[in-house]
Amino acid sequence: MNPRGERPPERRRMAAEAVLRMNPFRARRSTGPGKITYMDAACRTAKLFTSANLSNHRMQRLLRRAGWRAAGMVHGLDDGDPEIFYLCPRDPDPS
């Protein structure tokens, strides 16, 4: 269900990447979990993923607390700071 209580349309089988940007001046104000929940509700695909740099411990902790699991790591996107990809825990049948 989305924030308005509506059931999302049938999910496609493709994956979608969620881009979440946080204002560093608003860090640690409990807005992150709500944004992650909203992204999950708004996504219309069967898989949703995002990534965080290895150095971004706050984002990694936020994702783990929300139940996301690490799905892989990519080196070379940012020199010296690998990217960890996380997969959202999804119900395979949203009905």
mmCIF file with all atom_site columns, C-alpha atoms in Angstrom:
data_model
loop_
_atom_site.group_PDB
_atom_site.id
_atom_site.type_symbol
_atom_site.label_atom_id
_atom_site.label_alt_id
_atom_site.label_comp_id
_atom_site.label_asym_id
_atom_site.label_entity_id
_atom_site.label_seq_id
_atom_site.pdbx_PDB_ins_code
_atom_site.Cartn_x
_atom_site.Cartn_y
_atom_site.Cartn_z
_atom_site.occupancy
_atom_site.B_iso_or_equiv
_atom_site.pdbx_formal_charge
_atom_site.auth_seq_id
_atom_site.auth_comp_id
_atom_site.auth_asym_id
_atom_site.auth_atom_id
_atom_site.pdbx_PDB_model_num
ATOM 1  C CA . MET A 1 1  ? 0.000  0.000   0.000   1.00 0.00 ? 1  MET A CA 1
ATOM 2  C CA . ASN A 1 2  ? 1.208  3.498   -0.735  1.00 0.00 ? 2  ASN A CA 1
ATOM 3  C CA . PRO A 1 3  ? 0.962  6.419   1.737   1.00 0.00 ? 3  PRO A CA 1
ATOM 4  C CA . ARG A 1 4  ? -2.585 7.129   0.477   1.00 0.00 ? 4  ARG A CA 1
ATOM 5  C CA . GLY A 1 5  ? -3.680 3.577   1.274   1.00 0.00 ? 5  GLY A CA 1
ATOM 6  C CA . GLU A 1 6  ? -3.933 2.513   -2.376  1.00 0.00 ? 6  GLU A CA 1
ATOM 7  C CA . ARG A 1 7  ? -2.678 -0.863  -3.552  1.00 0.00 ? 7  ARG A CA 1
ATOM 8  C CA . PRO A 1 8  ? 0.163  -0.405  -6.062  1.00 0.00 ? 8  PRO A CA 1
ATOM 9  C CA . PRO A 1 9  ? -0.388 -1.711  -9.587  1.00 0.00 ? 9  PRO A CA 1
ATOM 10 C CA . GLU A 1 10 ? 0.970  -5.153  -10.464 1.00 0.00 ? 10 GLU A CA 1
ATOM 11 C CA . ARG A 1 11 ? 4.740  -5.199  -10.154 1.00 0.00 ? 11 ARG A CA 1
ATOM 12 C CA . ARG A 1 12 ? 6.840  -5.657  -13.249 1.00 0.00 ? 12 ARG A CA 1
ATOM 13 C CA . ARG A 1 13 ? 9.629  -8.218  -13.268 1.00 0.00 ? 13 ARG A CA 1
ATOM 14 C CA . MET A 1 14 ? 12.338 -5.630  -13.930 1.00 0.00 ? 14 MET A CA 1
ATOM 15 C CA . ALA A 1 15 ? 14.528 -4.168  -11.220 1.00 0.00 ? 15 ALA A CA 1
ATOM 16 C CA . ALA A 1 16 ? 14.556 -0.541  -10.171 1.00 0.00 ? 16 ALA A CA 1
ATOM 17 C CA . GLU A 1 17 ? 17.296 1.390   -8.451  1.00 0.00 ? 17 GLU A CA 1
ATOM 18 C CA . ALA A 1 18 ? 16.297 3.719   -5.658  1.00 0.00 ? 18 ALA A CA 1
ATOM 19 C CA . VAL A 1 19 ? 18.214 6.954   -5.317  1.00 0.00 ? 19 VAL A CA 1
ATOM 20 C CA . LEU A 1 20 ? 17.997 8.392   -1.829  1.00 0.00 ? 20 LEU A CA 1
ATOM 21 C CA . ARG A 1 21 ? 19.772 11.616  -1.012  1.00 0.00 ? 21 ARG A CA 1
ATOM 22 C CA . MET A 1 22 ? 19.867 12.927  2.516   1.00 0.00 ? 22 MET A CA 1
ATOM 23 C CA . ASN A 1 23 ? 20.650 16.461  3.582   1.00 0.00 ? 23 ASN A CA 1
ATOM 24 C CA . PRO A 1 24 ? 23.711 16.159  5.855   1.00 0.00 ? 24 PRO A CA 1
ATOM 25 C CA . PHE A 1 25 ? 22.362 19.007  7.995   1.00 0.00 ? 25 PHE A CA 1
ATOM 26 C CA . ARG A 1 26 ? 19.256 16.918  8.722   1.00 0.00 ? 26 ARG A CA 1
ATOM 27 C CA . ALA A 1 27 ? 21.128 13.700  9.540   1.00 0.00 ? 27 ALA A CA 1
ATOM 28 C CA . ARG A 1 28 ? 20.056 11.635  12.538  1.00 0.00 ? 28 ARG A CA 1
ATOM 29 C CA . ARG A 1 29 ? 16.493 13.055  12.611  1.00 0.00 ? 29 ARG A CA 1
ATOM 30 C CA . SER A 1 30 ? 14.710 9.769   11.805  1.00 0.00 ? 30 SER A CA 1
ATOM 31 C CA . THR A 1 31 ? 13.631 10.774  8.287   1.00 0.00 ? 31 THR A CA 1
ATOM 32 C CA . GLY A 1 32 ? 15.583 7.995   6.542   1.00 0.00 ? 32 GLY A CA 1
ATOM 33 C CA . PRO A 1 33 ? 13.383 5.023   7.524   1.00 0.00 ? 33 PRO A CA 1
ATOM 34 C CA . GLY A 1 34 ? 10.270 6.807   6.249   1.00 0.00 ? 34 GLY A CA 1
ATOM 35 C CA . LYS A 1 35 ? 11.922 7.593   2.940   1.00 0.00 ? 35 LYS A CA 1
ATOM 36 C CA . ILE A 1 36 ? 12.984 3.967   2.493   1.00 0.00 ? 36 ILE A CA 1
ATOM 37 C CA . THR A 1 37 ? 9.454  2.753   3.285   1.00 0.00 ? 37 THR A CA 1
ATOM 38 C CA . TYR A 1 38 ? 8.026  5.243   0.781   1.00 0.00 ? 38 TYR A CA 1
ATOM 39 C CA . MET A 1 39 ? 10.439 4.103   -1.952  1.00 0.00 ? 39 MET A CA 1
ATOM 40 C CA . ASP A 1 40 ? 9.414  0.498   -1.390  1.00 0.00 ? 40 ASP A CA 1
ATOM 41 C CA . ALA A 1 41 ? 5.701  1.351   -1.565  1.00 0.00 ? 41 ALA A CA 1
ATOM 42 C CA . ALA A 1 42 ? 6.132  3.474   -4.705  1.00 0.00 ? 42 ALA A CA 1
ATOM 43 C CA . CYS A 1 43 ? 8.195  0.882   -6.580  1.00 0.00 ? 43 CYS A CA 1
ATOM 44 C CA . ARG A 1 44 ? 6.269  -1.072  -9.205  1.00 0.00 ? 44 ARG A CA 1
ATOM 45 C CA . THR A 1 45 ? 8.915  -3.668  -9.997  1.00 0.00 ? 45 THR A CA 1
ATOM 46 C CA . ALA A 1 46 ? 9.569  -7.058  -8.448  1.00 0.00 ? 46 ALA A CA 1
ATOM 47 C CA . LYS A 1 47 ? 13.054 -6.033  -7.309  1.00 0.00 ? 47 LYS A CA 1
ATOM 48 C CA . LEU A 1 48 ? 14.277 -2.805  -5.784  1.00 0.00 ? 48 LEU A CA 1
ATOM 49 C CA . PHE A 1 49 ? 17.910 -2.096  -5.056  1.00 0.00 ? 49 PHE A CA 1
ATOM 50 C CA . THR A 1 50 ? 20.165 0.743   -4.026  1.00 0.00 ? 50 THR A CA 1
ATOM 51 C CA . SER A 1 51 ? 23.813 1.155   -3.152  1.00 0.00 ? 51 SER A CA 1
ATOM 52 C CA . ALA A 1 52 ? 26.057 2.851   -0.646  1.00 0.00 ? 52 ALA A CA 1
ATOM 53 C CA . ASN A 1 53 ? 29.761 3.471   -0.648  1.00 0.00 ? 53 ASN A CA 1
ATOM 54 C CA . LEU A 1 54 ? 31.791 1.310   1.711   1.00 0.00 ? 54 LEU A CA 1
ATOM 55 C CA . SER A 1 55 ? 32.713 4.500   3.586   1.00 0.00 ? 55 SER A CA 1
ATOM 56 C CA . ASN A 1 56 ? 29.029 5.475   4.097   1.00 0.00 ? 56 ASN A CA 1
ATOM 57 C CA . HIS A 1 57 ? 28.400 3.670   7.380   1.00 0.00 ? 57 HIS A CA 1
ATOM 58 C CA . ARG A 1 58 ? 25.213 5.604   8.214   1.00 0.00 ? 58 ARG A CA 1
ATOM 59 C CA . MET A 1 59 ? 23.463 4.554   5.007   1.00 0.00 ? 59 MET A CA 1
ATOM 60 C CA . GLN A 1 60 ? 24.590 0.954   5.418   1.00 0.00 ? 60 GLN A CA 1
ATOM 61 C CA . ARG A 1 61 ? 23.222 0.883   8.962   1.00 0.00 ? 61 ARG A CA 1
ATOM 62 C CA . LEU A 1 62 ? 19.914 2.442   7.818   1.00 0.00 ? 62 LEU A CA 1
ATOM 63 C CA . LEU A 1 63 ? 19.499 -0.162  5.074   1.00 0.00 ? 63 LEU A CA 1
ATOM 64 C CA . ARG A 1 64 ? 20.360 -3.093  7.353   1.00 0.00 ? 64 ARG A CA 1
ATOM 65 C CA . ARG A 1 65 ? 17.895 -1.891  10.011  1.00 0.00 ? 65 ARG A CA 1
ATOM 66 C CA . ALA A 1 66 ? 15.202 -1.703  7.312   1.00 0.00 ? 66 ALA A CA 1
ATOM 67 C CA . GLY A 1 67 ? 15.879 -5.343  6.393   1.00 0.00 ? 67 GLY A CA 1
ATOM 68 C CA . TRP A 1 68 ? 17.744 -4.752  3.122   1.00 0.00 ? 68 TRP A CA 1
ATOM 69 C CA . ARG A 1 69 ? 20.488 -7.277  2.409   1.00 0.00 ? 69 ARG A CA 1
ATOM 70 C CA . ALA A 1 70 ? 23.839 -6.801  0.734   1.00 0.00 ? 70 ALA A CA 1
ATOM 71 C CA . ALA A 1 71 ? 23.748 -8.267  -2.763  1.00 0.00 ? 71 ALA A CA 1
ATOM 72 C CA . GLY A 1 72 ? 27.214 -7.481  -4.068  1.00 0.00 ? 72 GLY A CA 1
ATOM 73 C CA . MET A 1 73 ? 30.075 -5.043  -4.307  1.00 0.00 ? 73 MET A CA 1
ATOM 74 C CA . VAL A 1 74 ? 31.480 -3.125  -7.264  1.00 0.00 ? 74 VAL A CA 1
ATOM 75 C CA . HIS A 1 75 ? 34.992 -1.720  -7.312  1.00 0.00 ? 75 HIS A CA 1
ATOM 76 C CA . GLY A 1 76 ? 36.087 1.124   -9.559  1.00 0.00 ? 76 GLY A CA 1
ATOM 77 C CA . LEU A 1 77 ? 33.047 3.430   -9.508  1.00 0.00 ? 77 LEU A CA 1
ATOM 78 C CA . ASP A 1 78 ? 34.667 5.716   -6.932  1.00 0.00 ? 78 ASP A CA 1
ATOM 79 C CA . ASP A 1 79 ? 38.422 5.351   -6.617  1.00 0.00 ? 79 ASP A CA 1
ATOM 80 C CA . GLY A 1 80 ? 39.290 3.598   -3.372  1.00 0.00 ? 80 GLY A CA 1
ATOM 81 C CA . ASP A 1 81 ? 35.676 3.432   -2.132  1.00 0.00 ? 81 ASP A CA 1
ATOM 82 C CA . PRO A 1 82 ? 33.771 0.349   -3.380  1.00 0.00 ? 82 PRO A CA 1
ATOM 83 C CA . GLU A 1 83 ? 30.005 0.474   -3.811  1.00 0.00 ? 83 GLU A CA 1
ATOM 84 C CA . ILE A 1 84 ? 27.881 -2.053  -1.885  1.00 0.00 ? 84 ILE A CA 1
ATOM 85 C CA . PHE A 1 85 ? 24.553 -2.903  -3.534  1.00 0.00 ? 85 PHE A CA 1
ATOM 86 C CA . TYR A 1 86 ? 21.567 -3.733  -1.350  1.00 0.00 ? 86 TYR A CA 1
ATOM 87 C CA . LEU A 1 87 ? 18.374 -5.562  -2.283  1.00 0.00 ? 87 LEU A CA 1
ATOM 88 C CA . CYS A 1 88 ? 15.066 -4.619  -0.701  1.00 0.00 ? 88 CYS A CA 1
ATOM 89 C CA . PRO A 1 89 ? 13.197 -7.412  1.078   1.00 0.00 ? 89 PRO A CA 1
ATOM 90 C CA . ARG A 1 90 ? 10.112 -7.808  -1.137  1.00 0.00 ? 90 ARG A CA 1
ATOM 91 C CA . ASP A 1 91 ? 7.101  -10.043 -0.971  1.00 0.00 ? 91 ASP A CA 1
ATOM 92 C CA . PRO A 1 92 ? 7.185  -11.925 -4.298  1.00 0.00 ? 92 PRO A CA 1
ATOM 93 C CA . ASP A 1 93 ? 3.377  -11.707 -4.483  1.00 0.00 ? 93 ASP A CA 1
ATOM 94 C CA . PRO A 1 94 ? 2.196  -8.237  -3.332  1.00 0.00 ? 94 PRO A CA 1
ATOM 95 C CA . SER A 1 95 ? -1.520 -9.151  -3.500  1.00 0.00 ? 95 SER A CA 1
#
